[in-house]
mmCIF file with all atom_site columns, C-alpha atoms in Angstrom:
data_model
loop_
_atom_site.group_PDB
_atom_site.id
_atom_site.type_symbol
_atom_site.label_atom_id
_atom_site.label_alt_id
_atom_site.label_comp_id
_atom_site.label_asym_id
_atom_site.label_entity_id
_atom_site.label_seq_id
_atom_site.pdbx_PDB_ins_code
_atom_site.Cartn_x
_atom_site.Cartn_y
_atom_site.Cartn_z
_atom_site.occupancy
_atom_site.B_iso_or_equiv
_atom_site.pdbx_formal_charge
_atom_site.auth_seq_id
_atom_site.auth_comp_id
_atom_site.auth_asym_id
_atom_site.auth_atom_id
_atom_site.pdbx_PDB_model_num
ATOM 1   C CA . MET Q 1 1   ? -47.549 22.370  0.664   1.00 0.00 ? 1   MET Q CA 1
ATOM 2   C CA . ALA Q 1 2   ? -47.969 19.670  0.642   1.00 0.00 ? 2   ALA Q CA 1
ATOM 3   C CA . GLU Q 1 3   ? -45.941 16.896  3.118   1.00 0.00 ? 3   GLU Q CA 1
ATOM 4   C CA . ARG Q 1 4   ? -42.807 15.089  2.231   1.00 0.00 ? 4   ARG Q CA 1
ATOM 5   C CA . PRO Q 1 5   ? -43.493 11.347  2.750   1.00 0.00 ? 5   PRO Q CA 1
ATOM 6   C CA . LEU Q 1 6   ? -41.893 9.808   4.619   1.00 0.00 ? 6   LEU Q CA 1
ATOM 7   C CA . ALA Q 1 7   ? -38.656 7.325   3.379   1.00 0.00 ? 7   ALA Q CA 1
ATOM 8   C CA . THR Q 1 8   ? -40.027 3.691   3.579   1.00 0.00 ? 8   THR Q CA 1
ATOM 9   C CA . ALA Q 1 9   ? -38.176 0.217   5.464   1.00 0.00 ? 9   ALA Q CA 1
ATOM 10  C CA . ASP Q 1 10  ? -36.107 0.095   1.825   1.00 0.00 ? 10  ASP Q CA 1
ATOM 11  C CA . GLU Q 1 11  ? -34.939 3.475   1.486   1.00 0.00 ? 11  GLU Q CA 1
ATOM 12  C CA . LYS Q 1 12  ? -32.549 5.609   3.350   1.00 0.00 ? 12  LYS Q CA 1
ATOM 13  C CA . PRO Q 1 13  ? -31.740 8.614   4.203   1.00 0.00 ? 13  PRO Q CA 1
ATOM 14  C CA . ALA Q 1 14  ? -28.775 10.753  2.588   1.00 0.00 ? 14  ALA Q CA 1
ATOM 15  C CA . THR Q 1 15  ? -25.783 10.853  3.988   1.00 0.00 ? 15  THR Q CA 1
ATOM 16  C CA . PRO Q 1 16  ? -25.015 14.269  4.015   1.00 0.00 ? 16  PRO Q CA 1
ATOM 17  C CA . ALA Q 1 17  ? -21.248 13.819  2.770   1.00 0.00 ? 17  ALA Q CA 1
ATOM 18  C CA . PRO Q 1 18  ? -17.680 14.846  5.083   1.00 0.00 ? 18  PRO Q CA 1
ATOM 19  C CA . LYS Q 1 19  ? -17.065 19.081  5.419   1.00 0.00 ? 19  LYS Q CA 1
ATOM 20  C CA . PRO Q 1 20  ? -13.806 19.288  3.886   1.00 0.00 ? 20  PRO Q CA 1
ATOM 21  C CA . LEU Q 1 21  ? -11.045 19.509  6.026   1.00 0.00 ? 21  LEU Q CA 1
ATOM 22  C CA . ARG Q 1 22  ? -9.198  23.129  7.000   1.00 0.00 ? 22  ARG Q CA 1
ATOM 23  C CA . ALA Q 1 23  ? -5.963  23.143  4.780   1.00 0.00 ? 23  ALA Q CA 1
ATOM 24  C CA . ASP Q 1 24  ? -3.481  22.894  8.618   1.00 0.00 ? 24  ASP Q CA 1
ATOM 25  C CA . ALA Q 1 25  ? -6.201  19.895  9.982   1.00 0.00 ? 25  ALA Q CA 1
ATOM 26  C CA . GLN Q 1 26  ? -5.676  17.903  6.395   1.00 0.00 ? 26  GLN Q CA 1
ATOM 27  C CA . ARG Q 1 27  ? -1.716  18.594  6.618   1.00 0.00 ? 27  ARG Q CA 1
ATOM 28  C CA . ASN Q 1 28  ? -1.774  17.258  10.996  1.00 0.00 ? 28  ASN Q CA 1
ATOM 29  C CA . ARG Q 1 29  ? -3.775  14.169  9.118   1.00 0.00 ? 29  ARG Q CA 1
ATOM 30  C CA . ASP Q 1 30  ? -1.368  13.423  6.231   1.00 0.00 ? 30  ASP Q CA 1
ATOM 31  C CA . LYS Q 1 31  ? 1.314   13.912  8.227   1.00 0.00 ? 31  LYS Q CA 1
ATOM 32  C CA . LEU Q 1 32  ? -0.259  11.201  10.452  1.00 0.00 ? 32  LEU Q CA 1
ATOM 33  C CA . VAL Q 1 33  ? -0.793  8.438   8.492   1.00 0.00 ? 33  VAL Q CA 1
ATOM 34  C CA . GLU Q 1 34  ? 3.140   8.474   6.844   1.00 0.00 ? 34  GLU Q CA 1
ATOM 35  C CA . VAL Q 1 35  ? 4.497   9.017   10.002  1.00 0.00 ? 35  VAL Q CA 1
ATOM 36  C CA . ALA Q 1 36  ? 2.116   5.740   11.015  1.00 0.00 ? 36  ALA Q CA 1
ATOM 37  C CA . ALA Q 1 37  ? 3.215   3.898   8.328   1.00 0.00 ? 37  ALA Q CA 1
ATOM 38  C CA . GLN Q 1 38  ? 6.842   3.915   8.823   1.00 0.00 ? 38  GLN Q CA 1
ATOM 39  C CA . ALA Q 1 39  ? 6.289   3.302   12.928  1.00 0.00 ? 39  ALA Q CA 1
ATOM 40  C CA . PHE Q 1 40  ? 3.962   0.391   11.638  1.00 0.00 ? 40  PHE Q CA 1
ATOM 41  C CA . ALA Q 1 41  ? 6.829   -0.664  9.035   1.00 0.00 ? 41  ALA Q CA 1
ATOM 42  C CA . THR Q 1 42  ? 9.459   -0.856  11.702  1.00 0.00 ? 42  THR Q CA 1
ATOM 43  C CA . ASP Q 1 43  ? 8.158   -1.333  15.318  1.00 0.00 ? 43  ASP Q CA 1
ATOM 44  C CA . GLY Q 1 44  ? 4.202   -3.683  13.913  1.00 0.00 ? 44  GLY Q CA 1
ATOM 45  C CA . VAL Q 1 45  ? 0.758   -2.542  15.105  1.00 0.00 ? 45  VAL Q CA 1
ATOM 46  C CA . ASP Q 1 46  ? 2.028   -1.647  18.080  1.00 0.00 ? 46  ASP Q CA 1
ATOM 47  C CA . ALA Q 1 47  ? 3.351   1.305   18.092  1.00 0.00 ? 47  ALA Q CA 1
ATOM 48  C CA . SER Q 1 48  ? 3.180   3.764   19.917  1.00 0.00 ? 48  SER Q CA 1
ATOM 49  C CA . LEU Q 1 49  ? 0.762   6.138   18.658  1.00 0.00 ? 49  LEU Q CA 1
ATOM 50  C CA . GLU Q 1 50  ? 1.627   8.603   21.480  1.00 0.00 ? 50  GLU Q CA 1
ATOM 51  C CA . GLU Q 1 51  ? 4.948   8.565   19.565  1.00 0.00 ? 51  GLU Q CA 1
ATOM 52  C CA . ILE Q 1 52  ? 3.493   8.711   16.515  1.00 0.00 ? 52  ILE Q CA 1
ATOM 53  C CA . ALA Q 1 53  ? 1.338   11.453  16.975  1.00 0.00 ? 53  ALA Q CA 1
ATOM 54  C CA . ARG Q 1 54  ? 5.021   13.287  18.078  1.00 0.00 ? 54  ARG Q CA 1
ATOM 55  C CA . GLN Q 1 55  ? 6.927   12.282  15.257  1.00 0.00 ? 55  GLN Q CA 1
ATOM 56  C CA . ALA Q 1 56  ? 3.835   14.158  13.894  1.00 0.00 ? 56  ALA Q CA 1
ATOM 57  C CA . GLU Q 1 57  ? 4.631   17.079  15.925  1.00 0.00 ? 57  GLU Q CA 1
ATOM 58  C CA . VAL Q 1 58  ? 0.272   16.953  16.663  1.00 0.00 ? 58  VAL Q CA 1
ATOM 59  C CA . GLY Q 1 59  ? -0.724  16.755  19.834  1.00 0.00 ? 59  GLY Q CA 1
ATOM 60  C CA . ILE Q 1 60  ? -2.331  12.799  21.182  1.00 0.00 ? 60  ILE Q CA 1
ATOM 61  C CA . GLY Q 1 61  ? -5.293  14.643  20.906  1.00 0.00 ? 61  GLY Q CA 1
ATOM 62  C CA . THR Q 1 62  ? -5.162  15.824  17.346  1.00 0.00 ? 62  THR Q CA 1
ATOM 63  C CA . LEU Q 1 63  ? -4.268  12.125  16.513  1.00 0.00 ? 63  LEU Q CA 1
ATOM 64  C CA . TYR Q 1 64  ? -7.957  10.654  17.813  1.00 0.00 ? 64  TYR Q CA 1
ATOM 65  C CA . ARG Q 1 65  ? -9.906  13.356  16.200  1.00 0.00 ? 65  ARG Q CA 1
ATOM 66  C CA . HIS Q 1 66  ? -8.432  11.778  13.099  1.00 0.00 ? 66  HIS Q CA 1
ATOM 67  C CA . PHE Q 1 67  ? -8.018  8.540   13.961  1.00 0.00 ? 67  PHE Q CA 1
ATOM 68  C CA . PRO Q 1 68  ? -11.226 7.388   16.442  1.00 0.00 ? 68  PRO Q CA 1
ATOM 69  C CA . THR Q 1 69  ? -9.663  3.578   16.736  1.00 0.00 ? 69  THR Q CA 1
ATOM 70  C CA . ARG Q 1 70  ? -6.267  2.415   16.532  1.00 0.00 ? 70  ARG Q CA 1
ATOM 71  C CA . GLU Q 1 71  ? -8.170  0.262   13.626  1.00 0.00 ? 71  GLU Q CA 1
ATOM 72  C CA . HIS Q 1 72  ? -8.868  3.327   11.975  1.00 0.00 ? 72  HIS Q CA 1
ATOM 73  C CA . LEU Q 1 73  ? -6.197  4.364   11.438  1.00 0.00 ? 73  LEU Q CA 1
ATOM 74  C CA . VAL Q 1 74  ? -4.526  0.969   10.209  1.00 0.00 ? 74  VAL Q CA 1
ATOM 75  C CA . GLU Q 1 75  ? -7.561  1.112   7.690   1.00 0.00 ? 75  GLU Q CA 1
ATOM 76  C CA . ILE Q 1 76  ? -6.168  4.546   6.352   1.00 0.00 ? 76  ILE Q CA 1
ATOM 77  C CA . VAL Q 1 77  ? -2.837  3.595   6.053   1.00 0.00 ? 77  VAL Q CA 1
ATOM 78  C CA . TYR Q 1 78  ? -3.150  0.676   4.329   1.00 0.00 ? 78  TYR Q CA 1
ATOM 79  C CA . ARG Q 1 79  ? -5.707  2.350   1.983   1.00 0.00 ? 79  ARG Q CA 1
ATOM 80  C CA . ARG Q 1 80  ? -2.762  4.834   1.469   1.00 0.00 ? 80  ARG Q CA 1
ATOM 81  C CA . GLU Q 1 81  ? 0.173   1.878   0.844   1.00 0.00 ? 81  GLU Q CA 1
ATOM 82  C CA . VAL Q 1 82  ? -2.202  0.119   -1.696  1.00 0.00 ? 82  VAL Q CA 1
ATOM 83  C CA . GLU Q 1 83  ? -2.657  3.651   -3.328  1.00 0.00 ? 83  GLU Q CA 1
ATOM 84  C CA . ALA Q 1 84  ? 0.075   4.796   -3.598  1.00 0.00 ? 84  ALA Q CA 1
ATOM 85  C CA . LEU Q 1 85  ? 1.939   1.950   -4.457  1.00 0.00 ? 85  LEU Q CA 1
ATOM 86  C CA . CYS Q 1 86  ? -0.891  1.187   -8.135  1.00 0.00 ? 86  CYS Q CA 1
ATOM 87  C CA . LEU Q 1 87  ? 0.239   4.722   -8.339  1.00 0.00 ? 87  LEU Q CA 1
ATOM 88  C CA . ALA Q 1 88  ? 3.775   4.853   -8.479  1.00 0.00 ? 88  ALA Q CA 1
ATOM 89  C CA . ALA Q 1 89  ? 3.081   1.542   -11.213 1.00 0.00 ? 89  ALA Q CA 1
ATOM 90  C CA . GLU Q 1 90  ? 1.583   4.383   -13.214 1.00 0.00 ? 90  GLU Q CA 1
ATOM 91  C CA . GLU Q 1 91  ? 4.144   6.806   -12.609 1.00 0.00 ? 91  GLU Q CA 1
ATOM 92  C CA . LEU Q 1 92  ? 7.491   4.309   -13.374 1.00 0.00 ? 92  LEU Q CA 1
ATOM 93  C CA . ALA Q 1 93  ? 5.945   3.145   -16.339 1.00 0.00 ? 93  ALA Q CA 1
ATOM 94  C CA . ARG Q 1 94  ? 6.002   6.348   -17.937 1.00 0.00 ? 94  ARG Q CA 1
ATOM 95  C CA . ASP Q 1 95  ? 9.326   7.487   -16.792 1.00 0.00 ? 95  ASP Q CA 1
ATOM 96  C CA . HIS Q 1 96  ? 11.747  4.452   -17.449 1.00 0.00 ? 96  HIS Q CA 1
ATOM 97  C CA . PRO Q 1 97  ? 11.453  1.363   -19.788 1.00 0.00 ? 97  PRO Q CA 1
ATOM 98  C CA . ALA Q 1 98  ? 9.136   -1.264  -19.083 1.00 0.00 ? 98  ALA Q CA 1
ATOM 99  C CA . ASP Q 1 99  ? 11.741  -4.028  -17.442 1.00 0.00 ? 99  ASP Q CA 1
ATOM 100 C CA . VAL Q 1 100 ? 13.125  -1.485  -15.436 1.00 0.00 ? 100 VAL Q CA 1
ATOM 101 C CA . ALA Q 1 101 ? 10.024  0.977   -14.618 1.00 0.00 ? 101 ALA Q CA 1
ATOM 102 C CA . LEU Q 1 102 ? 8.885   -3.445  -13.197 1.00 0.00 ? 102 LEU Q CA 1
ATOM 103 C CA . GLU Q 1 103 ? 12.069  -3.876  -10.592 1.00 0.00 ? 103 GLU Q CA 1
ATOM 104 C CA . LEU Q 1 104 ? 11.682  0.096   -9.607  1.00 0.00 ? 104 LEU Q CA 1
ATOM 105 C CA . TRP Q 1 105 ? 8.198   -0.859  -8.521  1.00 0.00 ? 105 TRP Q CA 1
ATOM 106 C CA . MET Q 1 106 ? 8.829   -4.396  -7.223  1.00 0.00 ? 106 MET Q CA 1
ATOM 107 C CA . GLN Q 1 107 ? 11.722  -3.056  -4.937  1.00 0.00 ? 107 GLN Q CA 1
ATOM 108 C CA . ARG Q 1 108 ? 8.541   -0.589  -3.900  1.00 0.00 ? 108 ARG Q CA 1
ATOM 109 C CA . PHE Q 1 109 ? 6.425   -3.938  -3.726  1.00 0.00 ? 109 PHE Q CA 1
ATOM 110 C CA . VAL Q 1 110 ? 8.499   -5.092  -0.744  1.00 0.00 ? 110 VAL Q CA 1
ATOM 111 C CA . ASP Q 1 111 ? 8.109   -1.498  1.272   1.00 0.00 ? 111 ASP Q CA 1
ATOM 112 C CA . TYR Q 1 112 ? 4.826   -2.103  0.885   1.00 0.00 ? 112 TYR Q CA 1
ATOM 113 C CA . ILE Q 1 113 ? 4.901   -5.124  2.248   1.00 0.00 ? 113 ILE Q CA 1
ATOM 114 C CA . ALA Q 1 114 ? 7.136   -4.041  5.100   1.00 0.00 ? 114 ALA Q CA 1
ATOM 115 C CA . THR Q 1 115 ? 3.401   -2.082  6.147   1.00 0.00 ? 115 THR Q CA 1
ATOM 116 C CA . LYS Q 1 116 ? 1.449   -5.141  5.470   1.00 0.00 ? 116 LYS Q CA 1
ATOM 117 C CA . ARG Q 1 117 ? 3.597   -7.204  8.041   1.00 0.00 ? 117 ARG Q CA 1
ATOM 118 C CA . GLY Q 1 118 ? 2.906   -4.356  10.650  1.00 0.00 ? 118 GLY Q CA 1
ATOM 119 C CA . LEU Q 1 119 ? 0.087   -4.430  10.316  1.00 0.00 ? 119 LEU Q CA 1
ATOM 120 C CA . ALA Q 1 120 ? -1.370  -8.289  9.928   1.00 0.00 ? 120 ALA Q CA 1
ATOM 121 C CA . THR Q 1 121 ? -3.116  -8.674  12.719  1.00 0.00 ? 121 THR Q CA 1
ATOM 122 C CA . SER Q 1 122 ? -5.481  -5.716  13.040  1.00 0.00 ? 122 SER Q CA 1
ATOM 123 C CA . LEU Q 1 123 ? -5.639  -6.318  9.030   1.00 0.00 ? 123 LEU Q CA 1
ATOM 124 C CA . ARG Q 1 124 ? -7.472  -9.771  10.179  1.00 0.00 ? 124 ARG Q CA 1
ATOM 125 C CA . ILE Q 1 125 ? -9.064  -8.319  12.493  1.00 0.00 ? 125 ILE Q CA 1
ATOM 126 C CA . LEU Q 1 126 ? -10.538 -6.408  10.516  1.00 0.00 ? 126 LEU Q CA 1
ATOM 127 C CA . LEU Q 1 127 ? -11.064 -9.020  7.740   1.00 0.00 ? 127 LEU Q CA 1
ATOM 128 C CA . THR Q 1 128 ? -13.939 -9.970  10.211  1.00 0.00 ? 128 THR Q CA 1
ATOM 129 C CA . THR Q 1 129 ? -15.731 -7.162  10.462  1.00 0.00 ? 129 THR Q CA 1
ATOM 130 C CA . ASN Q 1 130 ? -18.045 -4.703  8.125   1.00 0.00 ? 130 ASN Q CA 1
ATOM 131 C CA . SER Q 1 131 ? -15.537 -3.058  6.506   1.00 0.00 ? 131 SER Q CA 1
ATOM 132 C CA . THR Q 1 132 ? -15.054 -2.227  2.631   1.00 0.00 ? 132 THR Q CA 1
ATOM 133 C CA . LEU Q 1 133 ? -11.268 -2.545  3.105   1.00 0.00 ? 133 LEU Q CA 1
ATOM 134 C CA . PHE Q 1 134 ? -10.822 -5.325  1.397   1.00 0.00 ? 134 PHE Q CA 1
ATOM 135 C CA . SER Q 1 135 ? -13.691 -5.712  -1.477  1.00 0.00 ? 135 SER Q CA 1
ATOM 136 C CA . ASP Q 1 136 ? -12.033 -2.275  -2.687  1.00 0.00 ? 136 ASP Q CA 1
ATOM 137 C CA . THR Q 1 137 ? -8.604  -2.879  -2.151  1.00 0.00 ? 137 THR Q CA 1
ATOM 138 C CA . SER Q 1 138 ? -8.541  -6.849  -3.891  1.00 0.00 ? 138 SER Q CA 1
ATOM 139 C CA . GLY Q 1 139 ? -6.843  -6.652  -7.152  1.00 0.00 ? 139 GLY Q CA 1
ATOM 140 C CA . ARG Q 1 140 ? -5.578  -3.307  -8.303  1.00 0.00 ? 140 ARG Q CA 1
ATOM 141 C CA . VAL Q 1 141 ? -2.572  -4.706  -6.848  1.00 0.00 ? 141 VAL Q CA 1
ATOM 142 C CA . SER Q 1 142 ? -2.216  -8.144  -8.928  1.00 0.00 ? 142 SER Q CA 1
ATOM 143 C CA . GLN Q 1 143 ? -3.617  -5.288  -11.944 1.00 0.00 ? 143 GLN Q CA 1
ATOM 144 C CA . ALA Q 1 144 ? -0.790  -3.201  -10.891 1.00 0.00 ? 144 ALA Q CA 1
ATOM 145 C CA . LEU Q 1 145 ? 1.582   -5.774  -11.347 1.00 0.00 ? 145 LEU Q CA 1
ATOM 146 C CA . LYS Q 1 146 ? 0.432   -7.976  -14.570 1.00 0.00 ? 146 LYS Q CA 1
ATOM 147 C CA . ARG Q 1 147 ? -0.098  -4.055  -16.510 1.00 0.00 ? 147 ARG Q CA 1
ATOM 148 C CA . LEU Q 1 148 ? 3.980   -3.582  -15.827 1.00 0.00 ? 148 LEU Q CA 1
ATOM 149 C CA . VAL Q 1 149 ? 4.557   -7.647  -16.581 1.00 0.00 ? 149 VAL Q CA 1
ATOM 150 C CA . GLU Q 1 150 ? 2.727   -7.312  -20.715 1.00 0.00 ? 150 GLU Q CA 1
ATOM 151 C CA . ALA Q 1 151 ? 4.341   -4.328  -21.024 1.00 0.00 ? 151 ALA Q CA 1
ATOM 152 C CA . ALA Q 1 152 ? 7.675   -5.346  -20.540 1.00 0.00 ? 152 ALA Q CA 1
ATOM 153 C CA . ALA Q 1 153 ? 6.872   -8.983  -22.349 1.00 0.00 ? 153 ALA Q CA 1
ATOM 154 C CA . ALA Q 1 154 ? 5.984   -6.779  -25.317 1.00 0.00 ? 154 ALA Q CA 1
ATOM 155 C CA . ALA Q 1 155 ? 8.378   -4.958  -25.003 1.00 0.00 ? 155 ALA Q CA 1
ATOM 156 C CA . GLY Q 1 156 ? 10.953  -8.279  -24.688 1.00 0.00 ? 156 GLY Q CA 1
ATOM 157 C CA . THR Q 1 157 ? 13.313  -6.838  -22.112 1.00 0.00 ? 157 THR Q CA 1
ATOM 158 C CA . ILE Q 1 158 ? 11.425  -9.978  -19.796 1.00 0.00 ? 158 ILE Q CA 1
ATOM 159 C CA . ARG Q 1 159 ? 10.000  -12.745 -21.451 1.00 0.00 ? 159 ARG Q CA 1
ATOM 160 C CA . ALA Q 1 160 ? 7.179   -13.557 -23.225 1.00 0.00 ? 160 ALA Q CA 1
ATOM 161 C CA . ASP Q 1 161 ? 6.203   -16.639 -22.005 1.00 0.00 ? 161 ASP Q CA 1
ATOM 162 C CA . VAL Q 1 162 ? 6.230   -14.767 -18.576 1.00 0.00 ? 162 VAL Q CA 1
ATOM 163 C CA . ASP Q 1 163 ? 2.926   -14.901 -15.975 1.00 0.00 ? 163 ASP Q CA 1
ATOM 164 C CA . ALA Q 1 164 ? 1.835   -11.986 -13.381 1.00 0.00 ? 164 ALA Q CA 1
ATOM 165 C CA . SER Q 1 165 ? 0.830   -14.232 -11.553 1.00 0.00 ? 165 SER Q CA 1
ATOM 166 C CA . ASP Q 1 166 ? 3.655   -16.347 -10.838 1.00 0.00 ? 166 ASP Q CA 1
ATOM 167 C CA . VAL Q 1 167 ? 5.637   -13.329 -9.990  1.00 0.00 ? 167 VAL Q CA 1
ATOM 168 C CA . LEU Q 1 168 ? 3.221   -12.090 -7.356  1.00 0.00 ? 168 LEU Q CA 1
ATOM 169 C CA . HIS Q 1 169 ? 2.842   -15.247 -6.497  1.00 0.00 ? 169 HIS Q CA 1
ATOM 170 C CA . ALA Q 1 170 ? 7.086   -15.573 -5.735  1.00 0.00 ? 170 ALA Q CA 1
ATOM 171 C CA . LEU Q 1 171 ? 7.350   -12.113 -4.120  1.00 0.00 ? 171 LEU Q CA 1
ATOM 172 C CA . GLY Q 1 172 ? 4.507   -13.407 -2.017  1.00 0.00 ? 172 GLY Q CA 1
ATOM 173 C CA . GLY Q 1 173 ? 7.436   -15.647 -0.833  1.00 0.00 ? 173 GLY Q CA 1
ATOM 174 C CA . ILE Q 1 174 ? 9.320   -12.420 0.743   1.00 0.00 ? 174 ILE Q CA 1
ATOM 175 C CA . TYR Q 1 175 ? 6.342   -11.511 3.110   1.00 0.00 ? 175 TYR Q CA 1
ATOM 176 C CA . SER Q 1 176 ? 6.637   -15.084 5.243   1.00 0.00 ? 176 SER Q CA 1
ATOM 177 C CA . ALA Q 1 177 ? 10.066  -14.488 5.056   1.00 0.00 ? 177 ALA Q CA 1
ATOM 178 C CA . PRO Q 1 178 ? 11.046  -14.763 8.448   1.00 0.00 ? 178 PRO Q CA 1
ATOM 179 C CA . ASN Q 1 179 ? 11.388  -10.635 9.988   1.00 0.00 ? 179 ASN Q CA 1
ATOM 180 C CA . THR Q 1 180 ? 15.311  -10.732 10.711  1.00 0.00 ? 180 THR Q CA 1
ATOM 181 C CA . PRO Q 1 181 ? 17.659  -7.633  10.928  1.00 0.00 ? 181 PRO Q CA 1
ATOM 182 C CA . ASP Q 1 182 ? 18.764  -8.336  7.765   1.00 0.00 ? 182 ASP Q CA 1
ATOM 183 C CA . TRP Q 1 183 ? 15.279  -8.569  5.917   1.00 0.00 ? 183 TRP Q CA 1
ATOM 184 C CA . ARG Q 1 184 ? 14.740  -5.819  3.404   1.00 0.00 ? 184 ARG Q CA 1
ATOM 185 C CA . ASP Q 1 185 ? 18.280  -6.266  2.558   1.00 0.00 ? 185 ASP Q CA 1
ATOM 186 C CA . ARG Q 1 186 ? 17.530  -9.919  1.275   1.00 0.00 ? 186 ARG Q CA 1
ATOM 187 C CA . SER Q 1 187 ? 13.714  -8.891  0.190   1.00 0.00 ? 187 SER Q CA 1
ATOM 188 C CA . GLY Q 1 188 ? 16.486  -6.590  -2.850  1.00 0.00 ? 188 GLY Q CA 1
ATOM 189 C CA . ARG Q 1 189 ? 18.188  -9.127  -3.294  1.00 0.00 ? 189 ARG Q CA 1
ATOM 190 C CA . LEU Q 1 190 ? 15.302  -11.052 -3.362  1.00 0.00 ? 190 LEU Q CA 1
ATOM 191 C CA . VAL Q 1 191 ? 14.015  -8.907  -6.500  1.00 0.00 ? 191 VAL Q CA 1
ATOM 192 C CA . LYS Q 1 192 ? 17.422  -8.297  -7.782  1.00 0.00 ? 192 LYS Q CA 1
ATOM 193 C CA . LEU Q 1 193 ? 18.096  -12.177 -8.436  1.00 0.00 ? 193 LEU Q CA 1
ATOM 194 C CA . LEU Q 1 194 ? 14.490  -12.430 -10.173 1.00 0.00 ? 194 LEU Q CA 1
ATOM 195 C CA . MET Q 1 195 ? 14.632  -10.085 -12.728 1.00 0.00 ? 195 MET Q CA 1
ATOM 196 C CA . ASP Q 1 196 ? 17.443  -11.229 -13.734 1.00 0.00 ? 196 ASP Q CA 1
ATOM 197 C CA . GLY Q 1 197 ? 15.213  -15.129 -14.274 1.00 0.00 ? 197 GLY Q CA 1
ATOM 198 C CA . LEU Q 1 198 ? 12.597  -12.935 -15.842 1.00 0.00 ? 198 LEU Q CA 1
ATOM 199 C CA . ARG Q 1 199 ? 15.104  -10.819 -18.261 1.00 0.00 ? 199 ARG Q CA 1
ATOM 200 C CA . PHE Q 1 200 ? 17.212  -14.702 -18.937 1.00 0.00 ? 200 PHE Q CA 1
ATOM 201 C CA . GLY Q 1 201 ? 15.843  -15.472 -22.284 1.00 0.00 ? 201 GLY Q CA 1
ATOM 202 C CA . ALA Q 1 202 ? 14.002  -12.130 -23.079 1.00 0.00 ? 202 ALA Q CA 1
ATOM 203 C CA . THR Q 1 203 ? 14.763  -10.945 -27.102 1.00 0.00 ? 203 THR Q CA 1
ATOM 204 C CA . LYS Q 1 204 ? 15.547  -7.508  -26.092 1.00 0.00 ? 204 LYS Q CA 1
ATOM 205 C CA . ALA Q 1 205 ? 18.656  -6.892  -23.874 1.00 0.00 ? 205 ALA Q CA 1
ATOM 206 C CA . SER Q 1 206 ? 18.161  -3.923  -21.725 1.00 0.00 ? 206 SER Q CA 1
ATOM 207 C CA . LYS Q 1 207 ? 20.038  -1.773  -19.593 1.00 0.00 ? 207 LYS Q CA 1
ATOM 208 C CA . PRO Q 1 208 ? 18.911  -2.763  -15.183 1.00 0.00 ? 208 PRO Q CA 1
ATOM 209 C CA . PRO Q 1 209 ? 19.025  -0.291  -12.732 1.00 0.00 ? 209 PRO Q CA 1
ATOM 210 C CA . ARG Q 1 210 ? 22.010  0.610   -10.954 1.00 0.00 ? 210 ARG Q CA 1
#
């Protein structure tokens, strides 16, 4: 039988696909990510991993089996937040009038910002590593917002001259606001004010969400 030739220097051996998790292990992992997202948004990146494990009703050993380092957990949480935000844009656009979908999505963007602020230190560390986190997620949020803005403008429920990048810039101001106890409430009010400005001069009135 002919021997299989060795891989050359330019070839990399195929990496075996990870084995799928058992159903109970997948549930534990999903719960840990969900609890961690809430903890990071509330307490920042220094949130206690032991407390995250406790609230997820698993042992700390289970947390470390799924997420060997804090940065690994941070990366998974951030990817989850981006994915959820982009999925929300699709669901809201399907279920609501275009401008209402835009406003509801921007309110969800506030929650995304809260988590991102909590992860800021570790995200900066990941930025300096070989992590593909930012290359994988770059542009996805802005594209989701662009689709919502363009749909609302086409429907005549916001101004026709709105540029999605300007809206994203305005939302970015929320990120840099001082982290005071009423930050979320103020951010929600700012989104409503922003939507009032976007609707002003629209060719077709649309009832805002309650």
